[in-house]
């Protein structure tokens, strides 16, 4: 007697229509039966791999085009009547992309990828938020690579370490999730987005650790979930993702009778396509899961990047911009937490290295009236001895150490400079315990001095801060709580006021800060730019109450220039000065936590402010 399978609204997943026994199988069109892999196309046509190669059929079953090749590992992405397909040439394992013109019924070969340096067991496509097509290649021993393509360009994004014996993978584009089926163990979920450290989740494991009998086989992405065949291809397992948890539905018997590793699974609207010993069959689905999506955010391409750090790991931290009388000779100062202070030109070439120890944050002020003369200064926090370091910058942009001052802090961290309207320059220094110190910097002859003006404290760890010189305000970031403001005038202190808490627009940690104000603009204008490190985005808000949020953006790929995006940013700086070319409206410099395209030591990215203003519709 057949038992009815009930769909659980509580689990918000799906069930196969019919029974807990193998449901009656509808057969796909006869011309697909010999296909090893297939994909339904817009308009009802089919794309399939069989012994004759890659073949294109229309909805009526008429073959329209073919590419004769021994091939495997087909995956597709649709964009209207245009479809991108990628498969592996069986002999060389070279990935071959093809543009499918559904309306014209044509298969158009595109520039191939390089031949992999390892034996590929699984491959799958991913379309990112920038609408760029990526390809994941996974080797039998766990070697893996992520590539990106644009036009004729094929670029290695990063190398990964993924499970060995992975014969199947698929990507949920909306959730930016790579799903990998490890034959003898189970299914894992990874970040498909290349920026950032990434993470791994367990979706399902083999018995006795989970429900899969004989490990994991083919899989198919469903909105808000995944369908997985077990290693023996006897049962279909259904998983939905709710919040941060994967929830299993009762397994469904399918008994495909294929050798281990030879099953195939695909989604076709409201049906699953399963390949077994007797060819392909369809299984109707009732699906209540919802596709996962991430909030839309503007993506801006960088214009340039600096040469990478000379140290691996978490090295680069905070940049500062120095302006020259000749705009093209501007300099970018950047800290290396494992080495010292670096100086770059506008093309990103390193012009100087000062090996002065573990510097964290740095800031610059120019044309400072001190000791009867004008001077350009950079100040940085030095974590080896918890001191404040001073550097002079001459007219040619050359930086030289000028002094060190002990602070008495136990774990010095961030800092920013303040140039009062009355003259001189002051420094705000903070400690990981929340303490802030405000110093006045003096100059007597050729000797600098530092005088403590006041101290105050926030509840938890701060780092980034920026002073609005025009309005004598200090903005500071308490990493896990949000952005605060207080008076920058030590003689007129006021209580801390919350500007923007961690929440919908700002994800902890709160990191680098900078103020953009156009030359000659009114004091009540300007924008505060903040690094929202937790989601690798940047928030732009008014620099005056009520501190209206104007938008958020991320920094993505500039493939023609070979530049990756930014992630997990610590420090940033901005200028409104006309630096020429793309930087006519100014420049934003951003620390990149993970260098990709290809992998490498950290660096800094240059972004045209005009691109930010256009994307967020700023004045």
GROMACS .gro file of N, CA and C in nm, residues 340-422:
model
  249
  340UNK      N    1   5.668   4.849   0.845
  340UNK     CA    2   5.689   4.992   0.858
  340UNK      C    3   5.596   5.074   0.772
  341UNK      N    4   5.649   5.181   0.713
  341UNK     CA    5   5.571   5.276   0.633
  341UNK      C    6   5.614   5.268   0.488
  342UNK      N    7   5.517   5.257   0.398
  342UNK     CA    8   5.544   5.253   0.255
  342UNK      C    9   5.486   5.376   0.189
  343UNK      N   10   5.549   5.418   0.079
  343UNK     CA   11   5.503   5.534   0.003
  343UNK      C   12   5.487   5.491  -0.143
  344UNK      N   13   5.375   5.533  -0.202
  344UNK     CA   14   5.343   5.494  -0.341
  344UNK      C   15   5.309   5.618  -0.423
  345UNK      N   16   5.328   5.607  -0.555
  345UNK     CA   17   5.281   5.713  -0.644
  345UNK      C   18   5.140   5.683  -0.691
  346UNK      N   19   5.086   5.765  -0.781
  346UNK     CA   20   4.947   5.748  -0.825
  346UNK      C   21   4.928   5.628  -0.917
  347UNK      N   22   5.037   5.571  -0.964
  347UNK     CA   23   5.027   5.449  -1.043
  347UNK      C   24   5.038   5.324  -0.955
  348UNK      N   25   5.059   5.345  -0.825
  348UNK     CA   26   5.069   5.233  -0.733
  348UNK      C   27   5.210   5.179  -0.715
  349UNK      N   28   5.309   5.245  -0.778
  349UNK     CA   29   5.447   5.200  -0.765
  349UNK      C   30   5.504   5.247  -0.632
  350UNK      N   31   5.573   5.157  -0.563
  350UNK     CA   32   5.635   5.191  -0.435
  350UNK      C   33   5.756   5.279  -0.459
  351UNK      N   34   5.758   5.395  -0.392
  351UNK     CA   35   5.870   5.488  -0.406
  351UNK      C   36   5.960   5.491  -0.283
  352UNK      N   37   5.907   5.447  -0.168
  352UNK     CA   38   5.985   5.447  -0.045
  352UNK      C   39   5.940   5.336   0.049
  353UNK      N   40   6.033   5.291   0.132
  353UNK     CA   41   6.002   5.199   0.241
  353UNK      C   42   6.082   5.243   0.363
  354UNK      N   43   6.012   5.273   0.471
  354UNK     CA   44   6.077   5.307   0.596
  354UNK      C   45   6.052   5.193   0.694
  355UNK      N   46   6.154   5.112   0.718
  355UNK     CA   47   6.139   4.995   0.805
  355UNK      C   48   6.153   5.040   0.951
  356UNK      N   49   6.042   5.089   1.005
  356UNK     CA   50   6.042   5.149   1.139
  356UNK      C   51   5.960   5.068   1.238
  357UNK      N   52   5.922   4.946   1.203
  357UNK     CA   53   5.849   4.862   1.296
  357UNK      C   54   5.702   4.850   1.263
  358UNK      N   55   5.625   4.799   1.358
  358UNK     CA   56   5.485   4.762   1.335
  358UNK      C   57   5.393   4.884   1.346
  359UNK      N   58   5.381   4.954   1.236
  359UNK     CA   59   5.290   5.068   1.232
  359UNK      C   60   5.148   5.021   1.205
  360UNK      N   61   5.050   5.088   1.264
  360UNK     CA   62   4.910   5.049   1.245
  360UNK      C   63   4.835   5.153   1.163
  361UNK      N   64   4.799   5.266   1.222
  361UNK     CA   65   4.726   5.370   1.150
  361UNK      C   66   4.817   5.488   1.120
  362UNK      N   67   4.785   5.560   1.013
  362UNK     CA   68   4.862   5.677   0.973
  362UNK      C   69   4.767   5.784   0.922
  363UNK      N   70   4.804   5.911   0.943
  363UNK     CA   71   4.725   6.023   0.891
  363UNK      C   72   4.821   6.134   0.851
  364UNK      N   73   4.774   6.223   0.765
  364UNK     CA   74   4.857   6.331   0.710
  364UNK      C   75   4.784   6.464   0.721
  365UNK      N   76   4.859   6.570   0.755
  365UNK     CA   77   4.812   6.707   0.742
  365UNK      C   78   4.923   6.789   0.678
  366UNK      N   79   4.882   6.891   0.600
  366UNK     CA   80   4.977   6.970   0.524
  366UNK      C   81   4.965   7.118   0.556
  367UNK      N   82   5.073   7.190   0.525
  367UNK     CA   83   5.078   7.335   0.546
  367UNK      C   84   5.044   7.371   0.690
  368UNK      N   85   5.106   7.300   0.783
  368UNK     CA   86   5.084   7.323   0.926
  368UNK      C   87   5.177   7.434   0.973
  369UNK      N   88   5.122   7.535   1.036
  369UNK     CA   89   5.203   7.643   1.091
  369UNK      C   90   5.258   7.599   1.227
  370UNK      N   91   5.387   7.570   1.232
  370UNK     CA   92   5.452   7.525   1.355
  370UNK      C   93   5.588   7.591   1.369
  371UNK      N   94   5.617   7.650   1.486
  371UNK     CA   95   5.749   7.705   1.512
  371UNK      C   96   5.792   7.809   1.412
  372UNK      N   97   5.696   7.885   1.359
  372UNK     CA   98   5.729   7.992   1.267
  372UNK      C   99   5.751   7.947   1.123
  373UNK      N  100   5.723   7.822   1.093
  373UNK     CA  101   5.737   7.774   0.955
  373UNK      C  102   5.623   7.678   0.923
  374UNK      N  103   5.610   7.644   0.795
  374UNK     CA  104   5.508   7.550   0.753
  374UNK      C  105   5.570   7.413   0.728
  375UNK      N  106   5.497   7.310   0.766
  375UNK     CA  107   5.548   7.174   0.754
  375UNK      C  108   5.435   7.080   0.719
  376UNK      N  109   5.467   6.975   0.643
  376UNK     CA  110   5.374   6.866   0.616
  376UNK      C  111   5.414   6.748   0.705
  377UNK      N  112   5.316   6.693   0.777
  377UNK     CA  113   5.344   6.587   0.872
  377UNK      C  114   5.258   6.464   0.849
  378UNK      N  115   5.316   6.349   0.875
  378UNK     CA  116   5.241   6.223   0.888
  378UNK      C  117   5.265   6.173   1.029
  379UNK      N  118   5.161   6.119   1.091
  379UNK     CA  119   5.171   6.062   1.225
  379UNK      C  120   5.115   5.920   1.220
  380UNK      N  121   5.182   5.828   1.289
  380UNK     CA  122   5.138   5.688   1.289
  380UNK      C  123   5.151   5.631   1.430
  381UNK      N  124   5.073   5.527   1.456
  381UNK     CA  125   5.084   5.454   1.581
  381UNK      C  126   5.180   5.337   1.564
  382UNK      N  127   5.272   5.322   1.663
  382UNK     CA  128   5.376   5.220   1.657
  382UNK      C  129   5.349   5.117   1.765
  383UNK      N  130   5.320   4.993   1.724
  383UNK     CA  131   5.272   4.892   1.818
  383UNK      C  132   5.385   4.818   1.891
  384UNK      N  133   5.509   4.832   1.844
  384UNK     CA  134   5.619   4.767   1.915
  384UNK      C  135   5.643   4.829   2.051
  385UNK      N  136   5.638   4.963   2.058
  385UNK     CA  137   5.667   5.033   2.184
  385UNK      C  138   5.554   5.124   2.229
  386UNK      N  139   5.434   5.108   2.166
  386UNK     CA  140   5.315   5.189   2.203
  386UNK      C  141   5.345   5.339   2.197
  387UNK      N  142   5.413   5.378   2.091
  387UNK     CA  143   5.449   5.519   2.075
  387UNK      C  144   5.374   5.581   1.958
  388UNK      N  145   5.380   5.713   1.953
  388UNK     CA  146   5.330   5.790   1.841
  388UNK      C  147   5.451   5.836   1.760
  389UNK      N  148   5.451   5.804   1.630
  389UNK     CA  149   5.565   5.838   1.545
  389UNK      C  150   5.530   5.953   1.453
  390UNK      N  151   5.626   6.046   1.437
  390UNK     CA  152   5.609   6.160   1.347
  390UNK      C  153   5.702   6.145   1.227
  391UNK      N  154   5.652   6.186   1.111
  391UNK     CA  155   5.730   6.186   0.987
  391UNK      C  156   5.710   6.320   0.917
  392UNK      N  157   5.816   6.375   0.863
  392UNK     CA  158   5.804   6.494   0.779
  392UNK      C  159   5.797   6.452   0.634
  393UNK      N  160   5.731   6.534   0.553
  393UNK     CA  161   5.719   6.509   0.409
  393UNK      C  162   5.764   6.635   0.338
  394UNK      N  163   5.867   6.624   0.254
  394UNK     CA  164   5.917   6.743   0.185
  394UNK      C  165   5.840   6.768   0.056
  395UNK      N  166   5.879   6.871  -0.016
  395UNK     CA  167   5.805   6.915  -0.135
  395UNK      C  168   5.807   6.811  -0.246
  396UNK      N  169   5.903   6.721  -0.241
  396UNK     CA  170   5.912   6.617  -0.344
  396UNK      C  171   5.835   6.491  -0.305
  397UNK      N  172   5.774   6.493  -0.187
  397UNK     CA  173   5.699   6.376  -0.142
  397UNK      C  174   5.783   6.273  -0.072
  398UNK      N  175   5.907   6.309  -0.033
  398UNK     CA  176   5.994   6.217   0.040
  398UNK      C  177   5.960   6.224   0.188
  399UNK      N  178   5.949   6.106   0.249
  399UNK     CA  179   5.908   6.094   0.389
  399UNK      C  180   6.030   6.059   0.475
  400UNK      N  181   6.041   6.124   0.592
  400UNK     CA  182   6.153   6.096   0.682
  400UNK      C  183   6.102   6.092   0.826
  401UNK      N  184   6.158   6.001   0.906
  401UNK     CA  185   6.121   5.994   1.046
  401UNK      C  186   6.166   6.119   1.119
  402UNK      N  187   6.077   6.171   1.208
  402UNK     CA  188   6.107   6.297   1.276
  402UNK      C  189   6.093   6.289   1.427
  403UNK      N  190   6.046   6.178   1.481
  403UNK     CA  191   6.035   6.170   1.626
  403UNK      C  192   5.941   6.060   1.672
  404UNK      N  193   5.963   6.015   1.797
  404UNK     CA  194   5.877   5.915   1.860
  404UNK      C  195   5.842   5.965   2.000
  405UNK      N  196   5.715   5.943   2.037
  405UNK     CA  197   5.670   5.991   2.167
  405UNK      C  198   5.594   5.879   2.238
  406UNK      N  199   5.636   5.843   2.360
  406UNK     CA  200   5.565   5.740   2.436
  406UNK      C  201   5.426   5.789   2.475
  407UNK      N  202   5.332   5.698   2.481
  407UNK     CA  203   5.195   5.734   2.514
  407UNK      C  204   5.150   5.678   2.649
  408UNK      N  205   5.219   5.578   2.698
  408UNK     CA  206   5.176   5.513   2.820
  408UNK      C  207   5.062   5.415   2.801
  409UNK      N  208   5.014   5.402   2.679
  409UNK     CA  209   4.907   5.307   2.650
  409UNK      C  210   4.963   5.165   2.650
  410UNK      N  211   4.878   5.069   2.678
  410UNK     CA  212   4.921   4.930   2.684
  410UNK      C  213   4.910   4.859   2.551
  411UNK      N  214   4.815   4.901   2.469
  411UNK     CA  215   4.795   4.835   2.339
  411UNK      C  216   4.747   4.939   2.238
  412UNK      N  217   4.842   5.023   2.195
  412UNK     CA  218   4.809   5.132   2.103
  412UNK      C  219   4.751   5.077   1.973
  413UNK      N  220   4.662   5.152   1.911
  413UNK     CA  221   4.592   5.097   1.796
  413UNK      C  222   4.572   5.202   1.686
  414UNK      N  223   4.459   5.274   1.691
  414UNK     CA  224   4.427   5.366   1.583
  414UNK      C  225   4.464   5.510   1.614
  415UNK      N  226   4.453   5.597   1.511
  415UNK     CA  227   4.480   5.739   1.530
  415UNK      C  228   4.426   5.820   1.413
  416UNK      N  229   4.415   5.951   1.435
  416UNK     CA  230   4.383   6.045   1.328
  416UNK      C  231   4.430   6.184   1.370
  417UNK      N  232   4.452   6.271   1.274
  417UNK     CA  233   4.501   6.406   1.299
  417UNK      C  234   4.388   6.508   1.291
  418UNK      N  235   4.409   6.619   1.361
  418UNK     CA  236   4.314   6.730   1.364
  418UNK      C  237   4.393   6.860   1.348
  419UNK      N  238   4.353   6.941   1.252
  419UNK     CA  239   4.419   7.069   1.225
  419UNK      C  240   4.322   7.182   1.259
  420UNK      N  241   4.330   7.237   1.380
  420UNK     CA  242   4.236   7.341   1.422
  420UNK      C  243   4.247   7.467   1.335
  421UNK      N  244   4.137   7.541   1.329
  421UNK     CA  245   4.137   7.666   1.253
  421UNK      C  246   4.235   7.766   1.312
  422UNK      N  247   4.264   7.753   1.441
  422UNK     CA  248   4.355   7.845   1.508
  422UNK      C  249   4.502   7.816   1.477
   0.00000   0.00000   0.00000
